[in-house]
């Protein structure tokens, strides 16, 4: 999935799926034989389904994306190293990591190939395909926050996972506080 499409999917979505329930009671004041519109009178209920899942369809393939690494902040630069991997059981065709910062980023700075800005304090980076149990992908960023803060909070999560169901999302969602000491803080 291209990063522009992943940026569009970054907003939380809920999909409503209509399901006809046989024998459901008609609304008060009407009988099942007296339709009030052209809609079926058998009672239509809407239920929520997770994004990407279609009720009654084959189950989504499962995978376990994992992002680990470290953040350090010194001399007005935030260094981030991310190791993304898929612990399986299914392959992931592509995924996108979102990094959100507590401070806005400087407007003029170069991002590595495969990364783009998605707001004043957000960067999206694609990891490419991740084979089940295969090698990890490395992403390295050197970013400059605007305004010279004494510390930054970095929030990292997966915004696109190639359409698979992640069996353990806890290992790809992290929050790290990095004071401007130059120390590396692992996630």
PDB file of N, CA and C in Angstrom, residues 24-84:
ATOM      1  N   UNK A  24     -37.514 -10.570  13.638  1.00  0.00           N
ATOM      2  CA  UNK A  24     -37.324  -9.425  14.526  1.00  0.00           C
ATOM      3  C   UNK A  24     -38.626  -8.641  14.595  1.00  0.00           C
ATOM      4  N   UNK A  25     -38.885  -8.077  15.754  1.00  0.00           N
ATOM      5  CA  UNK A  25     -40.137  -7.355  15.959  1.00  0.00           C
ATOM      6  C   UNK A  25     -40.145  -6.070  15.154  1.00  0.00           C
ATOM      7  N   UNK A  26     -41.321  -5.714  14.655  1.00  0.00           N
ATOM      8  CA  UNK A  26     -41.478  -4.450  13.927  1.00  0.00           C
ATOM      9  C   UNK A  26     -41.504  -3.324  14.930  1.00  0.00           C
ATOM     10  N   UNK A  27     -41.281  -2.085  14.466  1.00  0.00           N
ATOM     11  CA  UNK A  27     -41.272  -0.943  15.373  1.00  0.00           C
ATOM     12  C   UNK A  27     -42.669  -0.728  15.943  1.00  0.00           C
ATOM     13  N   UNK A  28     -42.715  -0.036  17.063  1.00  0.00           N
ATOM     14  CA  UNK A  28     -43.980   0.184  17.761  1.00  0.00           C
ATOM     15  C   UNK A  28     -44.976   0.891  16.854  1.00  0.00           C
ATOM     16  N   UNK A  29     -46.217   0.429  16.858  1.00  0.00           N
ATOM     17  CA  UNK A  29     -47.274   1.057  16.093  1.00  0.00           C
ATOM     18  C   UNK A  29     -47.434   0.513  14.684  1.00  0.00           C
ATOM     19  N   UNK A  30     -46.622  -0.412  14.267  1.00  0.00           N
ATOM     20  CA  UNK A  30     -46.757  -1.005  12.940  1.00  0.00           C
ATOM     21  C   UNK A  30     -46.771  -2.507  13.087  1.00  0.00           C
ATOM     22  N   UNK A  31     -47.292  -3.149  12.106  1.00  0.00           N
ATOM     23  CA  UNK A  31     -47.279  -4.612  12.119  1.00  0.00           C
ATOM     24  C   UNK A  31     -46.346  -5.083  11.022  1.00  0.00           C
ATOM     25  N   UNK A  32     -45.868  -6.330  11.099  1.00  0.00           N
ATOM     26  CA  UNK A  32     -44.962  -6.833  10.088  1.00  0.00           C
ATOM     27  C   UNK A  32     -45.584  -6.806   8.691  1.00  0.00           C
ATOM     28  N   UNK A  33     -46.904  -6.838   8.580  1.00  0.00           N
ATOM     29  CA  UNK A  33     -47.541  -6.849   7.273  1.00  0.00           C
ATOM     30  C   UNK A  33     -47.701  -5.450   6.685  1.00  0.00           C
ATOM     31  N   UNK A  34     -47.483  -4.380   7.486  1.00  0.00           N
ATOM     32  CA  UNK A  34     -47.696  -3.022   7.024  1.00  0.00           C
ATOM     33  C   UNK A  34     -46.365  -2.296   6.899  1.00  0.00           C
ATOM     34  N   UNK A  35     -45.748  -2.361   5.717  1.00  0.00           N
ATOM     35  CA  UNK A  35     -44.471  -1.661   5.578  1.00  0.00           C
ATOM     36  C   UNK A  35     -44.688  -0.160   5.570  1.00  0.00           C
ATOM     37  N   UNK A  36     -43.749   0.579   6.179  1.00  0.00           N
ATOM     38  CA  UNK A  36     -43.820   2.036   6.197  1.00  0.00           C
ATOM     39  C   UNK A  36     -42.964   2.628   5.095  1.00  0.00           C
ATOM     40  N   UNK A  37     -42.161   1.830   4.455  1.00  0.00           N
ATOM     41  CA  UNK A  37     -41.335   2.276   3.334  1.00  0.00           C
ATOM     42  C   UNK A  37     -41.098   1.068   2.447  1.00  0.00           C
ATOM     43  N   UNK A  38     -40.233   1.218   1.466  1.00  0.00           N
ATOM     44  CA  UNK A  38     -39.922   0.102   0.585  1.00  0.00           C
ATOM     45  C   UNK A  38     -38.933  -0.871   1.204  1.00  0.00           C
ATOM     46  N   UNK A  39     -38.518  -0.642   2.436  1.00  0.00           N
ATOM     47  CA  UNK A  39     -37.531  -1.502   3.089  1.00  0.00           C
ATOM     48  C   UNK A  39     -38.199  -2.768   3.594  1.00  0.00           C
ATOM     49  N   UNK A  40     -37.458  -3.866   3.714  1.00  0.00           N
ATOM     50  CA  UNK A  40     -38.031  -5.101   4.256  1.00  0.00           C
ATOM     51  C   UNK A  40     -38.526  -4.874   5.675  1.00  0.00           C
ATOM     52  N   UNK A  41     -39.544  -5.607   6.054  1.00  0.00           N
ATOM     53  CA  UNK A  41     -40.139  -5.426   7.378  1.00  0.00           C
ATOM     54  C   UNK A  41     -39.590  -6.409   8.390  1.00  0.00           C
ATOM     55  N   UNK A  42     -38.610  -7.179   8.034  1.00  0.00           N
ATOM     56  CA  UNK A  42     -38.116  -8.203   8.944  1.00  0.00           C
ATOM     57  C   UNK A  42     -37.124  -7.660   9.960  1.00  0.00           C
ATOM     58  N   UNK A  43     -37.010  -6.354  10.119  1.00  0.00           N
ATOM     59  CA  UNK A  43     -36.140  -5.777  11.142  1.00  0.00           C
ATOM     60  C   UNK A  43     -34.687  -5.822  10.716  1.00  0.00           C
ATOM     61  N   UNK A  44     -34.088  -4.701  10.471  1.00  0.00           N
ATOM     62  CA  UNK A  44     -32.694  -4.645  10.070  1.00  0.00           C
ATOM     63  C   UNK A  44     -31.908  -4.049  11.222  1.00  0.00           C
ATOM     64  N   UNK A  45     -30.894  -4.745  11.635  1.00  0.00           N
ATOM     65  CA  UNK A  45     -30.047  -4.291  12.722  1.00  0.00           C
ATOM     66  C   UNK A  45     -28.657  -4.024  12.188  1.00  0.00           C
ATOM     67  N   UNK A  46     -27.998  -3.000  12.682  1.00  0.00           N
ATOM     68  CA  UNK A  46     -26.620  -2.705  12.276  1.00  0.00           C
ATOM     69  C   UNK A  46     -25.700  -3.096  13.417  1.00  0.00           C
ATOM     70  N   UNK A  47     -24.625  -3.767  13.091  1.00  0.00           N
ATOM     71  CA  UNK A  47     -23.634  -4.124  14.098  1.00  0.00           C
ATOM     72  C   UNK A  47     -22.284  -3.629  13.637  1.00  0.00           C
ATOM     73  N   UNK A  48     -21.379  -3.413  14.584  1.00  0.00           N
ATOM     74  CA  UNK A  48     -20.054  -2.932  14.242  1.00  0.00           C
ATOM     75  C   UNK A  48     -19.140  -4.109  13.955  1.00  0.00           C
ATOM     76  N   UNK A  49     -18.293  -3.954  12.935  1.00  0.00           N
ATOM     77  CA  UNK A  49     -17.280  -4.939  12.604  1.00  0.00           C
ATOM     78  C   UNK A  49     -15.950  -4.221  12.534  1.00  0.00           C
ATOM     79  N   UNK A  50     -14.865  -4.858  12.973  1.00  0.00           N
ATOM     80  CA  UNK A  50     -13.556  -4.217  12.890  1.00  0.00           C
ATOM     81  C   UNK A  50     -13.223  -3.862  11.452  1.00  0.00           C
ATOM     82  N   UNK A  51     -12.469  -2.778  11.262  1.00  0.00           N
ATOM     83  CA  UNK A  51     -12.055  -2.360   9.931  1.00  0.00           C
ATOM     84  C   UNK A  51     -11.283  -3.498   9.277  1.00  0.00           C
ATOM     85  N   UNK A  52     -11.584  -3.764   8.034  1.00  0.00           N
ATOM     86  CA  UNK A  52     -10.879  -4.811   7.303  1.00  0.00           C
ATOM     87  C   UNK A  52     -11.542  -6.160   7.385  1.00  0.00           C
ATOM     88  N   UNK A  53     -12.470  -6.341   8.288  1.00  0.00           N
ATOM     89  CA  UNK A  53     -13.164  -7.613   8.396  1.00  0.00           C
ATOM     90  C   UNK A  53     -14.553  -7.483   7.793  1.00  0.00           C
ATOM     91  N   UNK A  54     -14.947  -8.478   7.044  1.00  0.00           N
ATOM     92  CA  UNK A  54     -16.276  -8.521   6.464  1.00  0.00           C
ATOM     93  C   UNK A  54     -17.012  -9.666   7.132  1.00  0.00           C
ATOM     94  N   UNK A  55     -18.188  -9.357   7.689  1.00  0.00           N
ATOM     95  CA  UNK A  55     -18.961 -10.375   8.380  1.00  0.00           C
ATOM     96  C   UNK A  55     -19.352 -11.452   7.382  1.00  0.00           C
ATOM     97  N   UNK A  56     -19.140 -12.705   7.734  1.00  0.00           N
ATOM     98  CA  UNK A  56     -19.502 -13.831   6.886  1.00  0.00           C
ATOM     99  C   UNK A  56     -18.427 -14.178   5.869  1.00  0.00           C
ATOM    100  N   UNK A  57     -17.350 -13.406   5.778  1.00  0.00           N
ATOM    101  CA  UNK A  57     -16.277 -13.687   4.835  1.00  0.00           C
ATOM    102  C   UNK A  57     -15.254 -14.602   5.503  1.00  0.00           C
ATOM    103  N   UNK A  58     -14.335 -15.110   4.706  1.00  0.00           N
ATOM    104  CA  UNK A  58     -13.266 -15.945   5.244  1.00  0.00           C
ATOM    105  C   UNK A  58     -12.459 -15.130   6.248  1.00  0.00           C
ATOM    106  N   UNK A  59     -11.935 -15.752   7.289  1.00  0.00           N
ATOM    107  CA  UNK A  59     -11.167 -15.010   8.283  1.00  0.00           C
ATOM    108  C   UNK A  59      -9.895 -14.425   7.660  1.00  0.00           C
ATOM    109  N   UNK A  60      -9.451 -13.302   8.222  1.00  0.00           N
ATOM    110  CA  UNK A  60      -8.230 -12.664   7.745  1.00  0.00           C
ATOM    111  C   UNK A  60      -7.024 -13.507   8.125  1.00  0.00           C
ATOM    112  N   UNK A  61      -5.978 -13.477   7.302  1.00  0.00           N
ATOM    113  CA  UNK A  61      -4.742 -14.165   7.703  1.00  0.00           C
ATOM    114  C   UNK A  61      -4.190 -13.509   8.965  1.00  0.00           C
ATOM    115  N   UNK A  62      -3.460 -14.261   9.756  1.00  0.00           N
ATOM    116  CA  UNK A  62      -2.911 -13.754  11.008  1.00  0.00           C
ATOM    117  C   UNK A  62      -1.413 -13.579  10.889  1.00  0.00           C
ATOM    118  N   UNK A  63      -0.909 -12.549  11.521  1.00  0.00           N
ATOM    119  CA  UNK A  63       0.522 -12.284  11.593  1.00  0.00           C
ATOM    120  C   UNK A  63       0.796 -11.605  12.930  1.00  0.00           C
ATOM    121  N   UNK A  64       2.044 -11.429  13.253  1.00  0.00           N
ATOM    122  CA  UNK A  64       2.424 -10.751  14.486  1.00  0.00           C
ATOM    123  C   UNK A  64       3.560  -9.784  14.167  1.00  0.00           C
ATOM    124  N   UNK A  65       3.190  -8.526  13.870  1.00  0.00           N
ATOM    125  CA  UNK A  65       4.196  -7.502  13.610  1.00  0.00           C
ATOM    126  C   UNK A  65       4.833  -7.078  14.921  1.00  0.00           C
ATOM    127  N   UNK A  66       6.117  -6.796  14.859  1.00  0.00           N
ATOM    128  CA  UNK A  66       6.859  -6.398  16.045  1.00  0.00           C
ATOM    129  C   UNK A  66       7.810  -5.269  15.667  1.00  0.00           C
ATOM    130  N   UNK A  67       7.802  -4.196  16.451  1.00  0.00           N
ATOM    131  CA  UNK A  67       8.727  -3.081  16.245  1.00  0.00           C
ATOM    132  C   UNK A  67       9.486  -2.865  17.545  1.00  0.00           C
ATOM    133  N   UNK A  68      10.795  -2.893  17.457  1.00  0.00           N
ATOM    134  CA  UNK A  68      11.648  -2.631  18.616  1.00  0.00           C
ATOM    135  C   UNK A  68      12.814  -1.772  18.176  1.00  0.00           C
ATOM    136  N   UNK A  69      13.463  -1.133  19.112  1.00  0.00           N
ATOM    137  CA  UNK A  69      14.602  -0.295  18.788  1.00  0.00           C
ATOM    138  C   UNK A  69      14.905   0.650  19.920  1.00  0.00           C
ATOM    139  N   UNK A  70      15.382   1.852  19.556  1.00  0.00           N
ATOM    140  CA  UNK A  70      15.696   2.829  20.591  1.00  0.00           C
ATOM    141  C   UNK A  70      15.520   4.248  20.067  1.00  0.00           C
ATOM    142  N   UNK A  71      15.398   5.168  21.018  1.00  0.00           N
ATOM    143  CA  UNK A  71      15.298   6.606  20.753  1.00  0.00           C
ATOM    144  C   UNK A  71      16.351   7.291  21.612  1.00  0.00           C
ATOM    145  N   UNK A  72      17.106   8.211  21.019  1.00  0.00           N
ATOM    146  CA  UNK A  72      18.005   9.063  21.800  1.00  0.00           C
ATOM    147  C   UNK A  72      17.828  10.498  21.324  1.00  0.00           C
ATOM    148  N   UNK A  73      18.043  11.443  22.239  1.00  0.00           N
ATOM    149  CA  UNK A  73      17.815  12.854  21.939  1.00  0.00           C
ATOM    150  C   UNK A  73      18.951  13.668  22.532  1.00  0.00           C
ATOM    151  N   UNK A  74      19.716  14.350  21.675  1.00  0.00           N
ATOM    152  CA  UNK A  74      20.787  15.225  22.143  1.00  0.00           C
ATOM    153  C   UNK A  74      21.185  16.175  21.023  1.00  0.00           C
ATOM    154  N   UNK A  75      21.722  17.312  21.395  1.00  0.00           N
ATOM    155  CA  UNK A  75      22.189  18.277  20.419  1.00  0.00           C
ATOM    156  C   UNK A  75      21.108  18.732  19.454  1.00  0.00           C
ATOM    157  N   UNK A  76      19.866  18.713  19.892  1.00  0.00           N
ATOM    158  CA  UNK A  76      18.759  19.145  19.040  1.00  0.00           C
ATOM    159  C   UNK A  76      18.352  18.133  17.980  1.00  0.00           C
ATOM    160  N   UNK A  77      18.789  16.878  18.114  1.00  0.00           N
ATOM    161  CA  UNK A  77      18.429  15.833  17.146  1.00  0.00           C
ATOM    162  C   UNK A  77      17.863  14.605  17.856  1.00  0.00           C
ATOM    163  N   UNK A  78      16.827  14.046  17.263  1.00  0.00           N
ATOM    164  CA  UNK A  78      16.221  12.809  17.758  1.00  0.00           C
ATOM    165  C   UNK A  78      16.677  11.686  16.825  1.00  0.00           C
ATOM    166  N   UNK A  79      17.412  10.730  17.368  1.00  0.00           N
ATOM    167  CA  UNK A  79      17.842   9.564  16.590  1.00  0.00           C
ATOM    168  C   UNK A  79      16.933   8.400  16.945  1.00  0.00           C
ATOM    169  N   UNK A  80      16.352   7.783  15.923  1.00  0.00           N
ATOM    170  CA  UNK A  80      15.443   6.658  16.134  1.00  0.00           C
ATOM    171  C   UNK A  80      15.897   5.508  15.253  1.00  0.00           C
ATOM    172  N   UNK A  81      16.006   4.331  15.844  1.00  0.00           N
ATOM    173  CA  UNK A  81      16.342   3.109  15.104  1.00  0.00           C
ATOM    174  C   UNK A  81      15.218   2.116  15.379  1.00  0.00           C
ATOM    175  N   UNK A  82      14.606   1.617  14.298  1.00  0.00           N
ATOM    176  CA  UNK A  82      13.467   0.698  14.420  1.00  0.00           C
ATOM    177  C   UNK A  82      13.808  -0.603  13.713  1.00  0.00           C
ATOM    178  N   UNK A  83      13.541  -1.705  14.375  1.00  0.00           N
ATOM    179  CA  UNK A  83      13.684  -3.039  13.790  1.00  0.00           C
ATOM    180  C   UNK A  83      12.274  -3.624  13.699  1.00  0.00           C
ATOM    181  N   UNK A  84      11.755  -3.753  12.463  1.00  0.00           N
ATOM    182  CA  UNK A  84      10.401  -4.277  12.243  1.00  0.00           C
ATOM    183  C   UNK A  84      10.508  -5.699  11.736  1.00  0.00           C
TER     184      UNK A  84
END
